[in-house]
Short mmCIF file of C-alpha atoms in Angstrom, two decimals:
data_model
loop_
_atom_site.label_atom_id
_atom_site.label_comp_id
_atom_site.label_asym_id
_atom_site.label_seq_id
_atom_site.Cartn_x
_atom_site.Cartn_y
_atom_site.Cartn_z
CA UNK A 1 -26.36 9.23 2.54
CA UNK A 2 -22.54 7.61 3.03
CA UNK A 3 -24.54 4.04 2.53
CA UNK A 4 -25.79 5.52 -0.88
CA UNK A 5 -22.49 7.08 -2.16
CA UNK A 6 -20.39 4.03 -1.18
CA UNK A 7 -22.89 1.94 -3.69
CA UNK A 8 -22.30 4.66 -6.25
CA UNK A 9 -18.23 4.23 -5.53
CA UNK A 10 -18.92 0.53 -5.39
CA UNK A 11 -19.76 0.23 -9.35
CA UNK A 12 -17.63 2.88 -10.45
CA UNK A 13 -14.72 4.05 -7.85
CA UNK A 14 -14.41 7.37 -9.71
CA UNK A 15 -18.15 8.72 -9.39
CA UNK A 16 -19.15 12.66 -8.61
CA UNK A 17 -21.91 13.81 -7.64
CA UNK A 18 -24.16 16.75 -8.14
CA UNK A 19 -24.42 19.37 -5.63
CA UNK A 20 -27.97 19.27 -6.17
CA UNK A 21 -28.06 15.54 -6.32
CA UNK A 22 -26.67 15.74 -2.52
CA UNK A 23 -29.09 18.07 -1.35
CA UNK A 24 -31.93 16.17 -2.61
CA UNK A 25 -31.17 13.29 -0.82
CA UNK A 26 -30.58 15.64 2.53
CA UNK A 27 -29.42 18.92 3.10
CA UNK A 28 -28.33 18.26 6.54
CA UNK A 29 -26.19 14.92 5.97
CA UNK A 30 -25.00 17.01 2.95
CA UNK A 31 -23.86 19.76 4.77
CA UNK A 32 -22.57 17.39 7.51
CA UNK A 33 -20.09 15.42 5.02
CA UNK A 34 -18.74 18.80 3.98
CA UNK A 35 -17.88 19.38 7.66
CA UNK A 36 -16.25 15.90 8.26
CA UNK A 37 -14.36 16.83 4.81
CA UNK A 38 -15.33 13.30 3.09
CA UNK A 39 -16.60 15.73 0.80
CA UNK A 40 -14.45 18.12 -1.35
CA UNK A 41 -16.04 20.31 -4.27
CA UNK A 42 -14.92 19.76 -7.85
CA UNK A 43 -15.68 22.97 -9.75
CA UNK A 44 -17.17 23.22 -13.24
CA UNK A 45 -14.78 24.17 -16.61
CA UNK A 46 -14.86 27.94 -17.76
CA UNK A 47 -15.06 27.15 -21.36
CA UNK A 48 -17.16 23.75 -21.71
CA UNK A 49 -18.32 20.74 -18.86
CA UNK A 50 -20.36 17.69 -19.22
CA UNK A 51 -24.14 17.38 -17.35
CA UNK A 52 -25.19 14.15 -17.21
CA UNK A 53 -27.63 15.07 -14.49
CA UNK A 54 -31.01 13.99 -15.36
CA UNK A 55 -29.86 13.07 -18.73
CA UNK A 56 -29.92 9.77 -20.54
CA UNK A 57 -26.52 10.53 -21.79
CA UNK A 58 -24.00 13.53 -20.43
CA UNK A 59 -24.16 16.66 -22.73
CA UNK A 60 -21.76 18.87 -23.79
CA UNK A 61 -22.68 22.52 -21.91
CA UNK A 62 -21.03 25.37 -23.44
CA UNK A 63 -19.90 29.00 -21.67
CA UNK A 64 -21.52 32.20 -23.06
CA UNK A 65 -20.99 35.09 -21.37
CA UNK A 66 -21.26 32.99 -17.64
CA UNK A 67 -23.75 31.09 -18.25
CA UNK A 68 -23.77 27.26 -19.60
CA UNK A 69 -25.84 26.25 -22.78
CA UNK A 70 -26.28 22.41 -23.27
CA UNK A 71 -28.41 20.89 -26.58
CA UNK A 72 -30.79 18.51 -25.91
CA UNK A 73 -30.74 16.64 -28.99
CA UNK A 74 -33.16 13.97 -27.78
CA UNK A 75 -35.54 16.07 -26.61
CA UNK A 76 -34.12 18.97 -28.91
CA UNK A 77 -33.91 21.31 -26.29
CA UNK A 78 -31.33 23.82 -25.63
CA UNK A 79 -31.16 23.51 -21.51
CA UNK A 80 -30.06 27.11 -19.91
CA UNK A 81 -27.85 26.01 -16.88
CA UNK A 82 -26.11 28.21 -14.22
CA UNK A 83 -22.27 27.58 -12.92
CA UNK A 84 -24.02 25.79 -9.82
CA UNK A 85 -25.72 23.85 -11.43
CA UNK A 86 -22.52 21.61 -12.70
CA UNK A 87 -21.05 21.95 -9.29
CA UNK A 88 -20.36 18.69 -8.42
CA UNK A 89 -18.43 16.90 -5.26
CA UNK A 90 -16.03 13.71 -5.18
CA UNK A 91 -16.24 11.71 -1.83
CA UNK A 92 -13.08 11.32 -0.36
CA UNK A 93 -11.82 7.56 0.51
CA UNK A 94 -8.74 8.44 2.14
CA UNK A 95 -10.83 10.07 4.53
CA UNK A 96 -13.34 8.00 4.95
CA UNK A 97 -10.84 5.12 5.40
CA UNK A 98 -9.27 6.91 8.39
CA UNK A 99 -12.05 7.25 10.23
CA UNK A 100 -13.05 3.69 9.69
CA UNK A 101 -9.81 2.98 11.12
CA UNK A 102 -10.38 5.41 14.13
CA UNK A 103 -13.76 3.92 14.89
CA UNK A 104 -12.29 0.33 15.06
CA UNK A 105 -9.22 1.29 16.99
CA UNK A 106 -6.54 0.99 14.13
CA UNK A 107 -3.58 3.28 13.41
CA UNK A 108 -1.48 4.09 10.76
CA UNK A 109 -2.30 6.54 7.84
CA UNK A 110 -4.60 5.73 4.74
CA UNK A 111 -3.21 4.36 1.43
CA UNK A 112 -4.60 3.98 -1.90
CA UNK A 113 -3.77 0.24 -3.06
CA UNK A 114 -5.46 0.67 -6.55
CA UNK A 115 -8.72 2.57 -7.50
CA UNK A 116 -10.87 -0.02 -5.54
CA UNK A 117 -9.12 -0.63 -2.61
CA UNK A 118 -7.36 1.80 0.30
CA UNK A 119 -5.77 0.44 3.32
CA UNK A 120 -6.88 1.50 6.27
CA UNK A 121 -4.60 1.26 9.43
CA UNK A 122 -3.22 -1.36 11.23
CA UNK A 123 -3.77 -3.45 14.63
CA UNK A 124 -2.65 -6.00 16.96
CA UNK A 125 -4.87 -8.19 17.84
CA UNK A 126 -4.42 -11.00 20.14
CA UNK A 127 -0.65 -11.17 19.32
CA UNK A 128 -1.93 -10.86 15.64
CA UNK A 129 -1.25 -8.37 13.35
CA UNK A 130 -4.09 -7.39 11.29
CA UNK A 131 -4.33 -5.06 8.46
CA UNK A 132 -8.06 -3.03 7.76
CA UNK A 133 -8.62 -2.65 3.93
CA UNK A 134 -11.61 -0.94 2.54
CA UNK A 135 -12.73 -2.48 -0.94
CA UNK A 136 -15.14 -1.65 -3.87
CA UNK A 137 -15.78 -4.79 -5.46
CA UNK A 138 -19.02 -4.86 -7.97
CA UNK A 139 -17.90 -8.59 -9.54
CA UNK A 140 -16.22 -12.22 -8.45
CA UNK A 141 -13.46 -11.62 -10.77
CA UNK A 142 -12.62 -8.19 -9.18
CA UNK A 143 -12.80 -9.70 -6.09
CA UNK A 144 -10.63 -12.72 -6.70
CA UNK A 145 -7.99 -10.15 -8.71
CA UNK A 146 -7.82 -7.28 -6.03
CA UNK A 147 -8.43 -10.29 -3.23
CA UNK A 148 -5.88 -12.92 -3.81
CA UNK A 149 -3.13 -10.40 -3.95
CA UNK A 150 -3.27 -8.47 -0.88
CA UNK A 151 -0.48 -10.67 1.00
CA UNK A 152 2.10 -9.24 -1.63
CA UNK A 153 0.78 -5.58 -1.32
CA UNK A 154 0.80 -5.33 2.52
CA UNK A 155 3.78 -8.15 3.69
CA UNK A 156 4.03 -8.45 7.01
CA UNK A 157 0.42 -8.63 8.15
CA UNK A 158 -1.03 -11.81 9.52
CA UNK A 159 -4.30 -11.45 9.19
CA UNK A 160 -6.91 -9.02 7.17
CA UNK A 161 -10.09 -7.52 6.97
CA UNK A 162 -11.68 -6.40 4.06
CA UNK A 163 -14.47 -4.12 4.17
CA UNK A 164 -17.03 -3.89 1.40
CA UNK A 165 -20.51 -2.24 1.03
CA UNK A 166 -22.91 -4.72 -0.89
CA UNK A 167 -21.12 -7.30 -2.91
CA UNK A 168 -21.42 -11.21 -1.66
CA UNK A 169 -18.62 -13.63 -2.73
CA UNK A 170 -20.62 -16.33 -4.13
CA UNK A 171 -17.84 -19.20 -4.98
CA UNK A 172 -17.13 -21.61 -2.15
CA UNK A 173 -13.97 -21.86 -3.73
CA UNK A 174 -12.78 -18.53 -3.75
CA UNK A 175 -14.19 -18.02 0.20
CA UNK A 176 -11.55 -21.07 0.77
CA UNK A 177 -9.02 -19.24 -0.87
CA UNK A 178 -9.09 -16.01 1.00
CA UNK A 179 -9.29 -18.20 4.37
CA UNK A 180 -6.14 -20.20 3.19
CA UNK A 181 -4.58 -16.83 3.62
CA UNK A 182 -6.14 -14.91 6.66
CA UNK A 183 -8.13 -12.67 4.72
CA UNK A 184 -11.49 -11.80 6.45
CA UNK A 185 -14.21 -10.54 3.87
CA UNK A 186 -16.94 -8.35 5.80
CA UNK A 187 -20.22 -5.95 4.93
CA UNK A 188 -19.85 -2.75 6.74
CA UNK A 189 -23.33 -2.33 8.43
CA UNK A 190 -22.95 0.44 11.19
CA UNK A 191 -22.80 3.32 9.33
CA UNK A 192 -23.13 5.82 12.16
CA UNK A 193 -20.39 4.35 14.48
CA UNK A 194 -18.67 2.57 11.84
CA UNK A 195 -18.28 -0.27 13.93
CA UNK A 196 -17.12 -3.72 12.94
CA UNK A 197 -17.38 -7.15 14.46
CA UNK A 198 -13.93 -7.99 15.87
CA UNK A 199 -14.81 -10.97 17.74
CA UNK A 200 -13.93 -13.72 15.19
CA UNK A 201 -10.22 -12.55 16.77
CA UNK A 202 -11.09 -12.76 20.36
CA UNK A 203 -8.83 -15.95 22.02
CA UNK A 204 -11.38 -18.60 23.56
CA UNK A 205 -11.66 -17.79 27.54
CA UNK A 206 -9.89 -19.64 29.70
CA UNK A 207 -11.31 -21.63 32.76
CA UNK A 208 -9.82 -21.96 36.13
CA UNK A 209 -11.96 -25.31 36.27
CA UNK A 210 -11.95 -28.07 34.09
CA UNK A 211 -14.63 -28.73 32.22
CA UNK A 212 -15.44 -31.85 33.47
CA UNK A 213 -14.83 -34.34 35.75
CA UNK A 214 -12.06 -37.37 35.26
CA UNK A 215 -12.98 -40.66 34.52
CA UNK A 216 -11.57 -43.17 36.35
CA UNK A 217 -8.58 -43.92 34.31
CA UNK A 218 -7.64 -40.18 34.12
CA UNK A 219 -8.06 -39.78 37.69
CA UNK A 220 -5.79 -42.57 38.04
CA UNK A 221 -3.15 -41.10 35.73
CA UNK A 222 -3.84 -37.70 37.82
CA UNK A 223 -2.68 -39.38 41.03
CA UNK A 224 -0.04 -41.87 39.52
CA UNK A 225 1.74 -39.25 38.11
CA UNK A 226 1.49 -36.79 40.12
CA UNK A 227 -0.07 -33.89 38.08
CA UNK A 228 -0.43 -30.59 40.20
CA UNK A 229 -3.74 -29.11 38.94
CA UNK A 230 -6.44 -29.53 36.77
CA UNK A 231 -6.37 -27.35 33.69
CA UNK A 232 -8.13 -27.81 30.36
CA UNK A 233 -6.29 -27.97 27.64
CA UNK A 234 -7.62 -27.29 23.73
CA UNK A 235 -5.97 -28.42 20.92
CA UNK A 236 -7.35 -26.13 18.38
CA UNK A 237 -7.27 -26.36 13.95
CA UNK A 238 -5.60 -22.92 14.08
CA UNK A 239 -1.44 -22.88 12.54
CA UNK A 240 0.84 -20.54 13.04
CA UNK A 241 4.06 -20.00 11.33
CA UNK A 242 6.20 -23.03 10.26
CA UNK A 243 2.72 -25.14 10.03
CA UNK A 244 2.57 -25.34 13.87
CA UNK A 245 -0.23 -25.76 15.66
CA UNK A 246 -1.79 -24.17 18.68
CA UNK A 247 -2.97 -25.43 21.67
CA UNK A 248 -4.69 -23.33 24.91
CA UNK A 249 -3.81 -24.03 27.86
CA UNK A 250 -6.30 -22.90 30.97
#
């Protein structure tokens, strides 16, 4: 069900849903979401509420004496509805954003950035320090707006990772961008374990042996100068501050 409602939140951030909506899909993941509290119920108006449930476009359902009258004009019908019937629930982000964070071994507490995107913890990682940021993008030019800018919303991070549900950058150009400045876009797929794939942070391994054998020039040099061991060393395309660059040793 979270995979369904995050699509929902994904074109419009500010979705509710009906109770019975929820238990359609499944009463027990329903019931379960209430329990984990990324679920919080938003209780009808006394006087008047909208129901757009089922409808083409919301009506207008009015309070008489406890229970809710809505006009059909379409299908001019006057629809008899009961308080729980306009029950509906918002899905809480903040939540859901900390327990991302917990599953992927960040700390720090949630943050709404804007109404599409709520930062998520932070980590070190390999000496880096990496902010988690869950987005709801449903366009390029969202993605380039709310994108470009997280540098100047969360200084001091060196690297980020962006989690989104089903939007797919499409311009090369913008990807290029985003990589320019450490920012790692990425579909959240486990949604059980709400796992992600760290390993794009993971340092190379080092090797005790090299990994191949000197030519006869370098074993030469080896012995002319006097070199103590044999260790590979990696010149790598990765900067770090001041435009330097890194090179592995062993």
């Amino acid at each position: 069900m979270i995979e369904w409602i995050l699509r929902q939140l994904e074109r419009q951030p500010s979705t509710l849903f009906y109770e019975k909506e929820l238990r359609e899909k499944s009463v027990s993941e329903f019931e379960e979401l209430k329990a984990r509290k990324l679920l919080t119920c938003v209780q009808p108006d006394s006087v008047c509420e909208p129901y757009g449930y089922g409808q083409q476009s919301a009506l207008i359902a009015i309070n008489l004496d406890g229970h809710y009258y809505a006009l059909d004009d379409d299908n001019n019908e006057l629809l008899v509805l009961n308080r729980s019937d306009l029950i509906k629930y918002q899905f809480c982000l903040e939540v859901f954003a900390g327990e991302l964070a917990k599953a992927n071994a960040f700390s720090g507490p949630s943050e709404k950035l804007h109404r599409r995107m709520y930062y998520a913890g932070e980590r070190i990682i390999d000496g880096k320090r990496v902010a988690l940021v869950l987005a709801f993008i449903d366009q390029e030019q969202t993605a380039e707006d709310l994108l470009l800018g997280l540098p100047a919303r969360l200084p001091g991070n060196d690297h980020f990772i962006v989690v989104i549900q089903s939007f797919k950058l499409e311009r090369v150009a913008l990807g290029t961008q985003l990589e320019a400045i450490h920012i790692h876009v990425m579909p959240l797929e486990d949604f059980q374990n709400l796992k992600l794939d760290m390993s794009m942070f993971a340092e190379p391994k080092s090797h005790s042996e090299p990994v191949g054998g000197l030519n006869v020039k370098q074993e030469e040099e080896f012995i002319d100068r006097h070199y103590k061991c044999h260790l590979p060393i990696t010149i790598t395309s990765e900067t770090v501050k001041w435009h330097r660059n890194k090179i592995l040793i062993n």
